[in-house]
Short mmCIF file of C-alpha atoms in Angstrom, two decimals:
data_model
loop_
_atom_site.label_atom_id
_atom_site.label_comp_id
_atom_site.label_asym_id
_atom_site.label_seq_id
_atom_site.Cartn_x
_atom_site.Cartn_y
_atom_site.Cartn_z
CA MET A 21 0.00 0.00 0.00
CA PRO A 22 1.81 3.15 -1.21
CA ILE A 23 1.25 5.55 1.70
CA PHE A 24 2.90 3.03 4.00
CA ASP A 25 5.44 1.44 1.66
CA GLN A 26 7.12 4.69 0.63
CA HIS A 27 8.52 5.36 4.08
CA ARG A 28 7.94 2.13 6.00
CA LYS A 29 9.08 2.63 9.59
CA ALA A 30 10.72 -0.01 11.73
CA PRO A 31 8.34 -1.14 14.49
CA VAL A 32 8.95 0.41 17.90
CA SER A 33 9.21 -0.93 21.43
CA ILE A 34 7.32 0.40 24.44
CA LYS A 35 8.55 0.25 28.03
CA ILE A 36 6.46 1.15 31.06
CA ASN A 37 8.42 1.40 34.28
CA GLY A 38 6.85 1.86 37.72
CA VAL A 39 3.80 3.76 36.48
CA CYS A 40 1.35 4.91 39.15
CA LYS A 41 -1.96 6.73 38.79
CA ALA A 42 -4.49 7.66 41.46
CA PHE A 43 -7.67 9.68 41.58
CA GLY A 44 -7.97 11.09 45.05
CA GLU A 45 -7.51 8.20 47.46
CA ARG A 46 -8.31 5.59 44.82
CA ILE A 47 -5.13 4.01 43.46
CA VAL A 48 -5.77 2.75 39.93
CA LEU A 49 -2.29 1.83 38.70
CA ASN A 50 0.33 0.87 41.24
CA GLN A 51 3.94 0.38 40.12
CA LEU A 52 2.90 -1.08 36.77
CA ASN A 53 5.77 -2.48 34.70
CA LEU A 54 5.48 -3.72 31.13
CA GLU A 55 7.50 -4.15 27.95
CA VAL A 56 5.87 -4.36 24.53
CA ASN A 57 8.09 -5.76 21.80
CA PRO A 58 8.42 -4.15 18.34
CA GLY A 59 5.64 -5.16 15.98
CA GLU A 60 3.70 -7.33 18.41
CA ILE A 61 0.04 -7.23 19.46
CA PHE A 62 -0.15 -6.80 23.21
CA VAL A 63 -3.58 -7.29 24.79
CA LEU A 64 -4.31 -5.81 28.21
CA MET A 65 -7.24 -7.46 29.96
CA GLY A 66 -9.13 -7.29 33.22
CA PRO A 67 -12.62 -6.69 34.65
CA SER A 68 -14.34 -3.32 34.37
CA GLY A 69 -12.95 -0.61 36.61
CA VAL A 70 -9.43 -1.99 37.11
CA GLY A 71 -7.66 0.74 35.14
CA LYS A 72 -7.48 -0.52 31.55
CA SER A 73 -8.80 2.71 30.03
CA VAL A 74 -6.61 4.78 32.37
CA PHE A 75 -3.60 2.79 31.14
CA LEU A 76 -4.56 3.47 27.52
CA LYS A 77 -4.99 7.22 28.14
CA LEU A 78 -1.55 7.37 29.73
CA LEU A 79 -0.01 5.48 26.81
CA ALA A 80 -1.77 7.74 24.30
CA GLY A 81 -0.47 10.82 26.11
CA LEU A 82 -3.98 12.02 27.01
CA ASP A 83 -3.07 11.98 30.72
CA ARG A 84 0.15 11.83 32.72
CA PRO A 85 1.19 9.27 35.35
CA ASP A 86 1.69 10.41 38.93
CA ALA A 87 4.97 8.50 38.98
CA GLY A 88 7.00 6.28 36.68
CA HIS A 89 8.00 6.52 33.05
CA ILE A 90 6.70 5.52 29.63
CA THR A 91 9.19 5.33 26.78
CA ILE A 92 9.00 4.54 23.08
CA ASN A 93 12.29 3.25 21.70
CA ARG A 94 13.90 4.60 24.89
CA THR A 95 12.49 8.10 24.24
CA SER A 96 10.27 9.41 27.05
CA LEU A 97 6.62 9.90 26.12
CA ASP A 98 6.80 13.58 27.12
CA ARG A 99 9.62 14.12 24.62
CA VAL A 100 7.77 12.06 22.00
CA LYS A 101 4.82 14.46 22.28
CA LYS A 102 6.99 17.59 22.14
CA THR A 103 9.07 16.51 19.16
CA ASN A 104 6.46 14.49 17.25
CA LYS A 105 9.19 11.89 16.86
CA TYR A 106 6.69 9.04 16.99
CA VAL A 107 3.00 8.95 16.13
CA LEU A 108 0.40 7.19 18.26
CA GLY A 109 -2.92 6.34 16.62
CA LEU A 110 -5.84 5.77 18.99
CA VAL A 111 -8.92 3.86 17.82
CA PHE A 112 -11.72 4.86 20.18
CA GLN A 113 -14.23 2.36 21.51
CA ALA A 114 -17.31 3.99 19.97
CA GLY A 115 -15.52 5.33 16.88
CA ALA A 116 -15.70 9.00 17.98
CA LEU A 117 -16.85 10.11 14.52
CA PHE A 118 -18.40 13.52 13.92
CA ASN A 119 -22.03 12.82 13.04
CA SER A 120 -22.55 16.05 11.10
CA ILE A 121 -19.99 15.26 8.37
CA SER A 122 -19.46 12.34 6.00
CA VAL A 123 -17.04 9.46 6.48
CA PHE A 124 -14.70 11.06 3.92
CA ASP A 125 -14.70 14.41 5.73
CA ASN A 126 -14.13 12.67 9.07
CA LEU A 127 -11.05 11.01 7.60
CA ALA A 128 -9.86 14.18 5.86
CA LEU A 129 -10.15 16.33 8.99
CA TYR A 130 -6.65 15.53 10.35
CA PHE A 131 -4.98 16.31 7.03
CA ARG A 132 -6.96 19.51 6.49
CA GLU A 133 -6.52 20.83 10.03
CA HIS A 134 -2.75 20.44 9.78
CA ALA A 135 -2.58 21.47 6.09
CA LEU A 136 -0.54 18.36 5.30
CA TYR A 137 -1.61 17.69 1.70
CA ASP A 138 -3.64 19.15 -1.14
CA GLU A 139 -7.14 17.79 -1.77
CA ALA A 140 -6.04 15.42 -4.54
CA GLU A 141 -3.47 13.75 -2.26
CA ILE A 142 -5.96 13.62 0.62
CA GLU A 143 -8.50 11.87 -1.59
CA LYS A 144 -5.86 9.42 -2.86
CA ARG A 145 -4.75 8.48 0.65
CA ILE A 146 -8.25 8.12 2.04
CA PHE A 147 -9.44 5.84 -0.74
CA GLN A 148 -6.30 3.69 -0.46
CA VAL A 149 -7.05 3.02 3.20
CA LEU A 150 -10.80 2.60 2.65
CA HIS A 151 -10.08 0.06 -0.10
CA MET A 152 -7.70 -1.81 2.19
CA LEU A 153 -10.46 -2.11 4.80
CA ASN A 154 -13.21 -2.81 2.23
CA LEU A 155 -14.96 0.45 3.06
CA GLN A 156 -14.70 2.25 -0.29
CA ASN A 157 -18.51 2.38 -0.68
CA THR A 158 -18.95 4.20 2.63
CA ALA A 159 -16.88 7.30 1.81
CA PHE A 160 -19.80 9.67 1.35
CA LEU A 161 -22.20 8.13 3.85
CA MET A 162 -22.98 9.84 7.13
CA PRO A 163 -21.90 8.05 10.33
CA SER A 164 -25.58 7.57 11.27
CA ASN A 165 -25.93 5.30 8.24
CA LEU A 166 -23.15 2.97 9.38
CA SER A 167 -23.45 -0.19 11.44
CA GLY A 168 -21.48 -0.54 14.66
CA GLY A 169 -18.88 -2.68 12.94
CA MET A 170 -18.46 -0.20 10.09
CA LYS A 171 -17.98 2.66 12.55
CA LYS A 172 -15.15 0.74 14.19
CA ARG A 173 -13.54 0.06 10.82
CA VAL A 174 -13.79 3.74 9.86
CA ALA A 175 -12.17 4.61 13.19
CA LEU A 176 -9.39 2.17 12.31
CA ALA A 177 -9.04 3.83 8.89
CA ARG A 178 -8.61 7.20 10.59
CA GLY A 179 -5.92 5.75 12.86
CA LEU A 180 -4.06 4.21 9.92
CA LEU A 181 -4.13 7.44 7.91
CA MET A 182 -1.93 9.01 10.59
CA GLU A 183 0.71 6.37 9.71
CA PRO A 184 1.28 5.65 13.40
CA ASP A 185 4.25 3.96 15.03
CA VAL A 186 1.91 2.57 17.69
CA LEU A 187 -1.73 1.65 17.11
CA LEU A 188 -3.91 1.70 20.24
CA PHE A 189 -7.36 0.11 20.49
CA ASP A 190 -9.96 0.67 23.21
CA GLU A 191 -12.34 -2.33 23.40
CA PRO A 192 -12.52 -2.88 19.61
CA THR A 193 -15.14 -5.67 19.81
CA SER A 194 -17.46 -4.19 22.45
CA GLU A 195 -21.16 -3.96 21.58
CA LEU A 196 -20.74 -6.13 18.48
CA ASP A 197 -22.44 -9.40 17.62
CA PRO A 198 -20.11 -12.44 17.55
CA MET A 199 -19.74 -12.53 13.74
CA THR A 200 -18.96 -8.82 13.45
CA ALA A 201 -16.57 -9.05 16.39
CA ALA A 202 -14.77 -11.92 14.64
CA SER A 203 -14.40 -9.82 11.48
CA ILE A 204 -12.88 -6.94 13.51
CA ILE A 205 -10.44 -9.36 15.17
CA GLU A 206 -9.40 -10.71 11.75
CA LEU A 207 -8.98 -7.16 10.45
CA ILE A 208 -6.73 -6.08 13.32
CA GLY A 209 -4.61 -9.20 12.80
CA PHE A 210 -4.44 -8.53 9.05
CA VAL A 211 -3.35 -4.90 9.57
CA ASN A 212 -0.68 -5.89 12.09
CA LYS A 213 0.67 -8.67 9.87
CA ASN A 214 0.81 -6.52 6.75
CA LEU A 215 1.94 -3.20 8.23
CA GLY A 216 3.99 -4.48 11.15
CA MET A 217 3.18 -1.62 13.52
CA THR A 218 3.30 -2.19 17.27
CA THR A 219 -0.26 -2.67 18.54
CA VAL A 220 -1.72 -2.39 22.04
CA ILE A 221 -5.31 -3.45 22.67
CA VAL A 222 -7.35 -2.91 25.83
CA SER A 223 -10.11 -5.51 25.88
CA HIS A 224 -12.11 -7.93 27.98
CA ASP A 225 -12.53 -10.24 24.94
CA ILE A 226 -10.63 -13.48 25.54
CA ILE A 227 -11.45 -14.67 21.99
CA LEU A 228 -9.60 -11.64 20.63
CA ALA A 229 -6.68 -12.18 22.98
CA LYS A 230 -6.32 -15.88 22.15
CA ASN A 231 -6.55 -15.39 18.38
CA ILE A 232 -4.32 -12.39 17.70
CA GLY A 233 -2.57 -11.51 20.96
CA THR A 234 1.20 -12.04 20.88
CA HIS A 235 1.31 -11.42 24.62
CA ILE A 236 -1.48 -10.89 27.15
CA GLY A 237 -1.47 -9.17 30.53
CA VAL A 238 -4.22 -9.04 33.14
CA ILE A 239 -4.36 -6.07 35.52
CA GLN A 240 -4.61 -7.08 39.18
CA ASN A 241 -4.34 -4.58 42.02
CA GLY A 242 -3.09 -1.91 39.66
CA LYS A 243 -0.26 -3.94 38.14
CA ILE A 244 0.54 -6.82 35.81
CA ASP A 245 2.13 -9.68 37.72
CA GLU A 246 2.72 -11.94 34.74
CA VAL A 247 2.62 -11.73 30.95
CA TYR A 248 1.14 -14.71 29.09
CA THR A 249 0.84 -16.03 25.56
CA ALA A 250 -2.41 -17.34 24.09
CA GLN A 251 -1.33 -20.83 25.12
CA THR A 252 -0.01 -20.15 28.60
CA ILE A 253 -2.87 -17.94 29.79
CA MET A 254 -5.31 -20.84 29.56
CA CYS A 255 -3.10 -22.74 32.01
CA ALA A 256 -2.57 -19.80 34.37
CA LYS A 257 -2.29 -20.79 38.03
CA ASN A 258 -3.16 -17.31 39.32
CA GLU A 259 -6.66 -17.60 40.85
CA TYR A 260 -7.60 -14.04 39.88
CA VAL A 261 -6.72 -14.71 36.23
CA LYS A 262 -8.46 -18.10 36.27
CA ASN A 263 -11.65 -16.55 37.67
CA PHE A 264 -11.53 -13.76 35.10
CA LEU A 265 -11.23 -16.23 32.23
CA ASN A 266 -13.75 -18.73 33.59
CA PRO A 267 -16.26 -16.92 35.83
CA THR A 268 -18.75 -19.04 37.74
CA ILE A 269 -22.34 -18.12 38.49
CA ASN A 270 -23.83 -19.29 41.76
CA LEU A 271 -27.61 -18.94 41.71
CA GLU A 272 -27.75 -20.42 45.21
CA HIS A 273 -25.74 -17.53 46.68
CA PRO A 274 -27.77 -16.26 49.69
CA ASN A 275 -27.36 -12.64 48.55
CA PHE A 276 -27.76 -13.30 44.83
CA LEU A 277 -30.47 -10.67 44.28
CA SER A 278 -28.49 -8.02 46.12
CA LEU A 279 -25.55 -8.68 43.81
CA LEU A 280 -27.72 -7.64 40.87
CA SER A 281 -28.76 -4.30 42.36
#
């Protein structure tokens, strides 16, 4: 694909060292350490409310840790943001498309706002990415005319158009039926395999993790105690991880109804 092949970048590494983040007295991330290898798909998992989205915001540079460091190829994230040395593309959970403009104009917005290319080049680049993701027929539709799966693919197209060094996904299969979710999982795997960019996914979807995750971490008490592969996580001895992967439902629990309130 020309816009990527002309200046194909070597995949980058990410290192997170002793990262902490709290909101008031609530500690969300507590001395979190992690290394993501160049070109891999790292999947961060865990129940709701354990800090997955906070982690992603810190990695995307949308918030700052209270302590610790995040580096990309040994360059601190603060310096990355100041120098634009590396590009991070964030694919939002709900797509985050502007409903008042077409798919094409949503995708062109980044280029136009930064005056990067003329309109002919913008159109060329957008249709190259839309064709890659089999979305060429959606270019002039409004976001309200798209299905949930299409919105997520358009959000991915927008991320790819930035030609990022790191591609970040926030719950890419949430609110999708199983078949659509499977197509999104295949698409993320296809993009990673063909473009080679380092990918970090925050998700609770074990099917996604097992099928395309190179390495998988589960947040527990604000940190990641162990990093697994798709094979080793199914044999995890950690009770917290085992219960997350295979939750049990006890209808005989004496306070069952109160648990639902």
